[in-house]
PDB file of C-alpha atoms in Angstrom:
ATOM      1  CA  UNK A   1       0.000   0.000   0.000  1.00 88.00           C
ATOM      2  CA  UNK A   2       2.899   2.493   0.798  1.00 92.00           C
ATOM      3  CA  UNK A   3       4.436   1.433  -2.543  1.00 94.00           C
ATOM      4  CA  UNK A   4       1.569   2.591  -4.364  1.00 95.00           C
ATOM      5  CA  UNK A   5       0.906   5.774  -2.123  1.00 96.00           C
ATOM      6  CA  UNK A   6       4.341   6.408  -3.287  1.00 96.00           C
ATOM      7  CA  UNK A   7       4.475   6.266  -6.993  1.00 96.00           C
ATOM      8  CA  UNK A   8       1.359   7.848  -7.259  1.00 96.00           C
ATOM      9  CA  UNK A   9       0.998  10.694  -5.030  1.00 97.00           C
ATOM     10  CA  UNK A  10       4.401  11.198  -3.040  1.00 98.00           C
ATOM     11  CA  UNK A  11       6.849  11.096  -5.857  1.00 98.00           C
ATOM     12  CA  UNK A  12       4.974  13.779  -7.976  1.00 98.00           C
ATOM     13  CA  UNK A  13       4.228  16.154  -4.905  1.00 98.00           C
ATOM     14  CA  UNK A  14       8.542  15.740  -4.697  1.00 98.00           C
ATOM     15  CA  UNK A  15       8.607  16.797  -8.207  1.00 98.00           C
ATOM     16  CA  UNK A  16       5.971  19.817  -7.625  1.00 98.00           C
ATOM     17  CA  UNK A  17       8.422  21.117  -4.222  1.00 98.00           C
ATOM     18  CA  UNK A  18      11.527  21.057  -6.403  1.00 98.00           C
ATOM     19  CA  UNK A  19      10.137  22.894  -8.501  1.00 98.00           C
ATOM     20  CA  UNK A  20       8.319  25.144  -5.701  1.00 97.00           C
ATOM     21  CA  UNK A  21      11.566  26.001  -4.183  1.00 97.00           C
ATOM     22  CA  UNK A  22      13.749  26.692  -7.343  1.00 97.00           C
ATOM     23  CA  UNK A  23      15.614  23.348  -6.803  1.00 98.00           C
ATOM     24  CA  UNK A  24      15.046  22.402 -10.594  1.00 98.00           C
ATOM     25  CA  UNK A  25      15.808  26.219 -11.679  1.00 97.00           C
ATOM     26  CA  UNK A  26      19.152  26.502  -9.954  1.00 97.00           C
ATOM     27  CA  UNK A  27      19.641  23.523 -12.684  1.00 98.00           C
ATOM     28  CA  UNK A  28      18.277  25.498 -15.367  1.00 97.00           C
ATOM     29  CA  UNK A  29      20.361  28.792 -14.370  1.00 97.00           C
ATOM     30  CA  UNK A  30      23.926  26.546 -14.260  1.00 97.00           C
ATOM     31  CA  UNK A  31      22.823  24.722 -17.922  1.00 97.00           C
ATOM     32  CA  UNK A  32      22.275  28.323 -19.422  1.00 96.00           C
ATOM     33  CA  UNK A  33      25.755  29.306 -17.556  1.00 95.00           C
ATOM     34  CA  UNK A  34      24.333  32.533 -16.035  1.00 91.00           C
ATOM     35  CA  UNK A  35      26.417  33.364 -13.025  1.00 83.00           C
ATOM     36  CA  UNK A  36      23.052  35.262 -10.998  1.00 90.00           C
ATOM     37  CA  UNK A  37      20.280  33.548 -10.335  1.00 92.00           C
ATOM     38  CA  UNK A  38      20.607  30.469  -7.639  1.00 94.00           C
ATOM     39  CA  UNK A  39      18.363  30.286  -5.159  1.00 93.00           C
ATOM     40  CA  UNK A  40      17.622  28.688  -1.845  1.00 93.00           C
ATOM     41  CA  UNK A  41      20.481  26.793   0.231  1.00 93.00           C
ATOM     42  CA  UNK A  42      24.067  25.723  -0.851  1.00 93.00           C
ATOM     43  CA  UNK A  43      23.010  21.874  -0.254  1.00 94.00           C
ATOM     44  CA  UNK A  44      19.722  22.323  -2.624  1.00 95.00           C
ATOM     45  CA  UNK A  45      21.158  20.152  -5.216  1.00 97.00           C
ATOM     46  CA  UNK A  46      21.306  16.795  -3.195  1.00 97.00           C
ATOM     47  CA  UNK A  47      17.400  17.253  -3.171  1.00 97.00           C
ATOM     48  CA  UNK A  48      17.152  16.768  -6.361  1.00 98.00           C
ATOM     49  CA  UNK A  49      19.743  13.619  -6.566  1.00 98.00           C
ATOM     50  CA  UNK A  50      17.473  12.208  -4.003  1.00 98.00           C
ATOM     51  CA  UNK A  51      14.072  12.742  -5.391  1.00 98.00           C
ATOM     52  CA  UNK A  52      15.739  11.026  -8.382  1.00 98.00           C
ATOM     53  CA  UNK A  53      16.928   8.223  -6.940  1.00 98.00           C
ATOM     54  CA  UNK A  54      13.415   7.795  -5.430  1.00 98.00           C
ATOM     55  CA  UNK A  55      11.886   7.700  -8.843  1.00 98.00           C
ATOM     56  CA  UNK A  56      14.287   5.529 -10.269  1.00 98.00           C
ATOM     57  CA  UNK A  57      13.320   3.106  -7.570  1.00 97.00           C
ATOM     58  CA  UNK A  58       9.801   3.639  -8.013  1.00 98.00           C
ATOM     59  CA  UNK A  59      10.517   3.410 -11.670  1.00 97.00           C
ATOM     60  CA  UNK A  60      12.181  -0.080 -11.491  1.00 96.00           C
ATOM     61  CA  UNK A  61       8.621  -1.200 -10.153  1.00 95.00           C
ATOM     62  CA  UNK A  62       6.389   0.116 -11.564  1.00 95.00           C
ATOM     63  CA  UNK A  63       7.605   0.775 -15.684  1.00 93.00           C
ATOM     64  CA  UNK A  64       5.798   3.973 -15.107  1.00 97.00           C
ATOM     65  CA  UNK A  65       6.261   6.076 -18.820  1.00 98.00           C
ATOM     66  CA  UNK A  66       5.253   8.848 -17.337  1.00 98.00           C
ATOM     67  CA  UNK A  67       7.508   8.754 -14.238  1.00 98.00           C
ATOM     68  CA  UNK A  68      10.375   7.683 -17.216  1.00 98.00           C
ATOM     69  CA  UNK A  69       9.438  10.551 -19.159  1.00 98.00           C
ATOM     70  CA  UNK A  70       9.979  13.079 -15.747  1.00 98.00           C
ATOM     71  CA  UNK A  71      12.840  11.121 -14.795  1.00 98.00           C
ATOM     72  CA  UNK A  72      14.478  11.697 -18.299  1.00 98.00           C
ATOM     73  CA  UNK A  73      13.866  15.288 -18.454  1.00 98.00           C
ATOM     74  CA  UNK A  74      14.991  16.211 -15.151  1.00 98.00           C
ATOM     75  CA  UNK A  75      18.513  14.228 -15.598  1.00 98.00           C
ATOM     76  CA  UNK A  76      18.646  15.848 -19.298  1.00 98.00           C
ATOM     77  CA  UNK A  77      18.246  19.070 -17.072  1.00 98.00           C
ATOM     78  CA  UNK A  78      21.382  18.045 -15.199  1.00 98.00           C
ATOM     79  CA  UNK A  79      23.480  16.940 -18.273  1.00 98.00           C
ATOM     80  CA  UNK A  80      22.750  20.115 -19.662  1.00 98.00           C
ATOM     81  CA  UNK A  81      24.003  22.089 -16.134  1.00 98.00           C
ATOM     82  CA  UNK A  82      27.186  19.734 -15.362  1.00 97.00           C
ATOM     83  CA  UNK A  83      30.668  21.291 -16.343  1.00 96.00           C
ATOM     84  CA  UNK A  84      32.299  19.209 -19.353  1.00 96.00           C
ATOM     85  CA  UNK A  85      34.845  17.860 -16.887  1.00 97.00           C
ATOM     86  CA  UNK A  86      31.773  16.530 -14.812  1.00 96.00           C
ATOM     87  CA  UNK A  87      31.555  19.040 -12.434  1.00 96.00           C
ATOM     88  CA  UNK A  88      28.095  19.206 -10.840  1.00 97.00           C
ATOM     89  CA  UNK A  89      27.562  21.644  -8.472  1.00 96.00           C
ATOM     90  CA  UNK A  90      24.983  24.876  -9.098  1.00 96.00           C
ATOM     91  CA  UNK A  91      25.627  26.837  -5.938  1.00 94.00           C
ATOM     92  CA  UNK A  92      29.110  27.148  -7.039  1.00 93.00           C
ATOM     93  CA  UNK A  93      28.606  27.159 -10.606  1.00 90.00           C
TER      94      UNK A  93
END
């Protein structure tokens, strides 16, 4: 039952906050390399990494395409951000 409460409720209200609280647009401001713009607390970032790794799990159960399709944009948002040496980091970036 918590499974299910999980990939269909709790996973997208994660999705709504990160977007709520500028997590995904610190992403967006470090992929179009402005320098102003971050918001919200140094640590913001590992949000994100977490709510991800949450959907991947959920994903792995479920073969959601609509939790794929989220999943895939938000990590294409974070290709697009990281440094081409790998760097990662949009407080600093």
């Amino acid at each position: 039952a918590l499974q299910k409460i999980n990939a269909t409720k709790a996973i997208w209200h994660q999705f709504q906050e990160l977007e709520a609280t500028g997590r995904l647009q610190n992403f967006r401001v470090a992929a179009a390399r402005k320098r102003e713009g971050y918001q919200g607390l140094i640590f913001n970032d590992s949000d994100v990494h977490k709510v991800i790794e949450a959907g991947a799990y959920i994903l792995g159960k479920t073969k959601d395409p609509k939790l794929d399709a989220k999943l895939d944009e938000i990590i294409g948002l974070l290709a697009a951000a990281q440094e081409p040496d790998g760097y990662l980091y949009t407080s600093i970036q």
